[in-house]
């Protein structure tokens, strides 16, 4: 992913109003992000414990979505797998992230969901730049490039469901 500006990020959101996009908190460390290792920029809203945001490049344009996830925490012994990068995490390391659909369907309350790494660091897990808990990444016969492509395909499949 190429580095993006605050204005580009705010203009990319498709499932919230322009006013909501103007008010949402952005990460303070945009300049320090490892852009070349990211398939998407994801961050959590520290002021709202059940909100996250995701911005990715698709077909030469930025696409941003607001996400919601349950704020309740699960027990440490339970493990769940992220549907994007196939990393497993104990406890609350994976959450059902839901996104409001675009347009009228979203205004009527329709949404889609996908189990994702709660920290939204899928790109870094796939590339080995961030370590998962022991047993979190299975040894695969796919190359890292193939795993990256699978992650992007899974992400785009989720985003395609947001269309009205």
CSV table of C-alpha atoms in Angstrom, one decimal:
chain,number,residue,atom,x,y,z
A,1,UNK,CA,0.0,0.0,0.0
A,2,UNK,CA,1.2,3.5,-0.7
A,3,UNK,CA,1.3,6.1,2.1
A,4,UNK,CA,-1.9,8.1,2.3
A,5,UNK,CA,-2.8,11.5,3.8
A,6,UNK,CA,-5.5,12.3,6.3
A,7,UNK,CA,-7.6,14.0,3.6
A,8,UNK,CA,-7.4,10.9,1.4
A,9,UNK,CA,-8.3,8.6,4.3
A,10,UNK,CA,-11.4,10.7,5.2
A,11,UNK,CA,-12.6,10.9,1.6
A,12,UNK,CA,-12.3,7.1,1.1
A,13,UNK,CA,-15.1,6.0,3.5
A,14,UNK,CA,-18.1,4.5,1.7
A,15,UNK,CA,-20.3,3.3,4.6
A,16,UNK,CA,-20.6,6.5,6.7
A,17,UNK,CA,-21.6,10.1,6.1
A,18,UNK,CA,-19.0,12.8,5.2
A,19,UNK,CA,-19.7,14.3,8.6
A,20,UNK,CA,-18.9,11.0,10.3
A,21,UNK,CA,-15.8,10.6,8.3
A,22,UNK,CA,-14.7,14.1,9.2
A,23,UNK,CA,-15.0,13.4,12.9
A,24,UNK,CA,-13.5,9.9,13.2
A,25,UNK,CA,-10.2,9.7,14.9
A,26,UNK,CA,-7.2,8.8,12.7
A,27,UNK,CA,-4.0,7.1,13.8
A,28,UNK,CA,-1.4,9.5,15.0
A,29,UNK,CA,1.5,7.5,13.6
A,30,UNK,CA,0.6,7.7,9.9
A,31,UNK,CA,4.2,8.7,9.0
A,32,UNK,CA,5.7,5.8,10.8
A,33,UNK,CA,3.4,3.0,9.4
A,34,UNK,CA,5.2,0.3,7.4
A,35,UNK,CA,3.3,1.2,4.2
A,36,UNK,CA,5.1,-1.2,1.9
A,37,UNK,CA,4.1,-4.1,4.2
A,38,UNK,CA,0.4,-3.2,4.4
A,39,UNK,CA,-2.4,-4.5,2.3
A,40,UNK,CA,-4.7,-2.2,4.3
A,41,UNK,CA,-4.5,0.4,7.0
A,42,UNK,CA,-6.5,-0.7,10.0
A,43,UNK,CA,-6.9,0.9,13.4
A,44,UNK,CA,-9.1,0.9,16.4
A,45,UNK,CA,-10.9,3.8,17.9
A,46,UNK,CA,-9.4,4.3,21.4
A,47,UNK,CA,-12.3,6.5,22.4
A,48,UNK,CA,-15.0,4.0,21.4
A,49,UNK,CA,-14.1,0.4,22.5
A,50,UNK,CA,-16.3,-1.2,19.8
A,51,UNK,CA,-15.2,0.6,16.6
A,52,UNK,CA,-12.4,0.2,14.1
A,53,UNK,CA,-11.6,1.4,10.6
A,54,UNK,CA,-10.1,-0.1,7.5
A,55,UNK,CA,-8.7,1.6,4.4
A,56,UNK,CA,-7.3,-0.2,1.4
A,57,UNK,CA,-6.3,0.4,-2.2
A,58,UNK,CA,-8.5,-1.2,-4.9
A,59,UNK,CA,-8.4,-0.6,-8.6
A,60,UNK,CA,-6.3,2.5,-8.1
A,61,UNK,CA,-8.6,4.1,-5.6
A,62,UNK,CA,-8.9,4.1,-1.8
A,63,UNK,CA,-11.8,2.4,-0.1
A,64,UNK,CA,-12.5,2.9,3.6
A,65,UNK,CA,-15.0,1.3,5.8
A,66,UNK,CA,-16.1,1.7,9.4
A,67,UNK,CA,-16.2,-1.4,11.5
A,68,UNK,CA,-17.9,-2.4,14.7
A,69,UNK,CA,-17.0,-5.3,17.0
A,70,UNK,CA,-18.2,-6.6,20.3
A,71,UNK,CA,-16.5,-5.0,23.3
A,72,UNK,CA,-16.9,-8.0,25.5
A,73,UNK,CA,-13.8,-10.1,26.0
A,74,UNK,CA,-13.6,-13.9,25.8
A,75,UNK,CA,-11.7,-16.3,28.0
A,76,UNK,CA,-8.0,-16.8,27.3
A,77,UNK,CA,-8.4,-20.5,26.6
A,78,UNK,CA,-10.6,-20.2,23.5
A,79,UNK,CA,-8.8,-19.7,20.2
A,80,UNK,CA,-10.3,-18.2,17.0
A,81,UNK,CA,-9.1,-17.8,13.5
A,82,UNK,CA,-9.1,-14.7,11.4
A,83,UNK,CA,-10.9,-15.1,8.1
A,84,UNK,CA,-8.6,-12.7,6.3
A,85,UNK,CA,-5.1,-13.9,7.2
A,86,UNK,CA,-5.9,-17.3,8.8
A,87,UNK,CA,-4.0,-16.4,12.0
A,88,UNK,CA,-5.3,-17.9,15.2
A,89,UNK,CA,-5.4,-15.9,18.4
A,90,UNK,CA,-6.4,-16.8,22.0
A,91,UNK,CA,-9.2,-15.0,23.8
A,92,UNK,CA,-10.3,-11.8,22.2
A,93,UNK,CA,-7.6,-11.7,19.5
A,94,UNK,CA,-10.2,-12.3,16.8
A,95,UNK,CA,-13.5,-10.4,16.7
A,96,UNK,CA,-16.5,-10.4,14.5
A,97,UNK,CA,-16.1,-7.1,12.7
A,98,UNK,CA,-19.3,-5.8,11.1
A,99,UNK,CA,-19.6,-3.1,8.5
A,100,UNK,CA,-22.7,-1.2,7.5
A,101,UNK,CA,-23.7,-1.7,3.9
A,102,UNK,CA,-23.4,1.2,1.5
A,103,UNK,CA,-26.3,3.4,0.6
A,104,UNK,CA,-30.0,2.8,1.5
A,105,UNK,CA,-29.3,-0.7,2.7
A,106,UNK,CA,-26.9,0.6,5.3
A,107,UNK,CA,-29.2,3.4,6.4
A,108,UNK,CA,-31.8,0.7,7.0
A,109,UNK,CA,-29.4,-1.1,9.3
A,110,UNK,CA,-28.1,-3.9,7.0
A,111,UNK,CA,-24.6,-5.0,7.6
A,112,UNK,CA,-22.1,-7.7,6.8
A,113,UNK,CA,-19.5,-9.3,9.1
A,114,UNK,CA,-16.2,-11.2,9.0
A,115,UNK,CA,-14.0,-12.6,11.8
A,116,UNK,CA,-10.8,-10.6,11.8
A,117,UNK,CA,-7.7,-10.0,13.9
A,118,UNK,CA,-8.9,-7.6,16.5
A,119,UNK,CA,-5.7,-5.5,16.1
A,120,UNK,CA,-6.3,-5.4,12.3
A,121,UNK,CA,-2.6,-6.3,11.8
A,122,UNK,CA,-3.3,-9.1,9.3
A,123,UNK,CA,-0.8,-7.8,6.7
A,124,UNK,CA,2.0,-7.9,9.3
A,125,UNK,CA,1.2,-11.4,10.5
A,126,UNK,CA,1.2,-12.8,7.0
A,127,UNK,CA,4.6,-11.2,6.3
A,128,UNK,CA,6.1,-12.3,9.6
A,129,UNK,CA,6.6,-8.7,10.7
A,130,UNK,CA,4.5,-9.2,13.8
A,131,UNK,CA,4.5,-12.4,15.8
A,132,UNK,CA,1.3,-14.1,16.8
A,133,UNK,CA,0.9,-16.0,20.0
A,134,UNK,CA,2.5,-19.5,19.9
A,135,UNK,CA,0.6,-21.7,17.4
A,136,UNK,CA,-1.0,-18.6,15.8
A,137,UNK,CA,0.5,-19.1,12.3
A,138,UNK,CA,0.4,-22.5,10.8
A,139,UNK,CA,3.2,-23.7,8.5
A,140,UNK,CA,1.8,-23.5,5.0
A,141,UNK,CA,3.0,-24.8,1.6
A,142,UNK,CA,2.0,-21.4,0.1
A,143,UNK,CA,4.6,-18.8,-0.4
A,144,UNK,CA,4.3,-15.5,1.4
A,145,UNK,CA,3.3,-13.8,-1.8
A,146,UNK,CA,0.5,-16.4,-2.3
A,147,UNK,CA,-0.6,-15.9,1.4
A,148,UNK,CA,-0.7,-12.1,0.8
A,149,UNK,CA,-2.8,-12.6,-2.4
A,150,UNK,CA,-5.2,-14.9,-0.4
A,151,UNK,CA,-5.5,-12.2,2.3
A,152,UNK,CA,-6.3,-9.5,-0.3
A,153,UNK,CA,-8.8,-11.8,-2.0
A,154,UNK,CA,-10.5,-12.5,1.3
A,155,UNK,CA,-10.6,-8.7,2.1
A,156,UNK,CA,-12.0,-7.8,-1.3
A,157,UNK,CA,-14.6,-10.5,-1.0
A,158,UNK,CA,-15.8,-8.9,2.3
A,159,UNK,CA,-15.8,-5.4,0.8
A,160,UNK,CA,-17.8,-6.6,-2.2
A,161,UNK,CA,-20.6,-7.6,0.1
A,162,UNK,CA,-21.0,-3.9,1.2
A,163,UNK,CA,-22.4,-2.9,-2.2
A,164,UNK,CA,-26.2,-2.3,-2.1
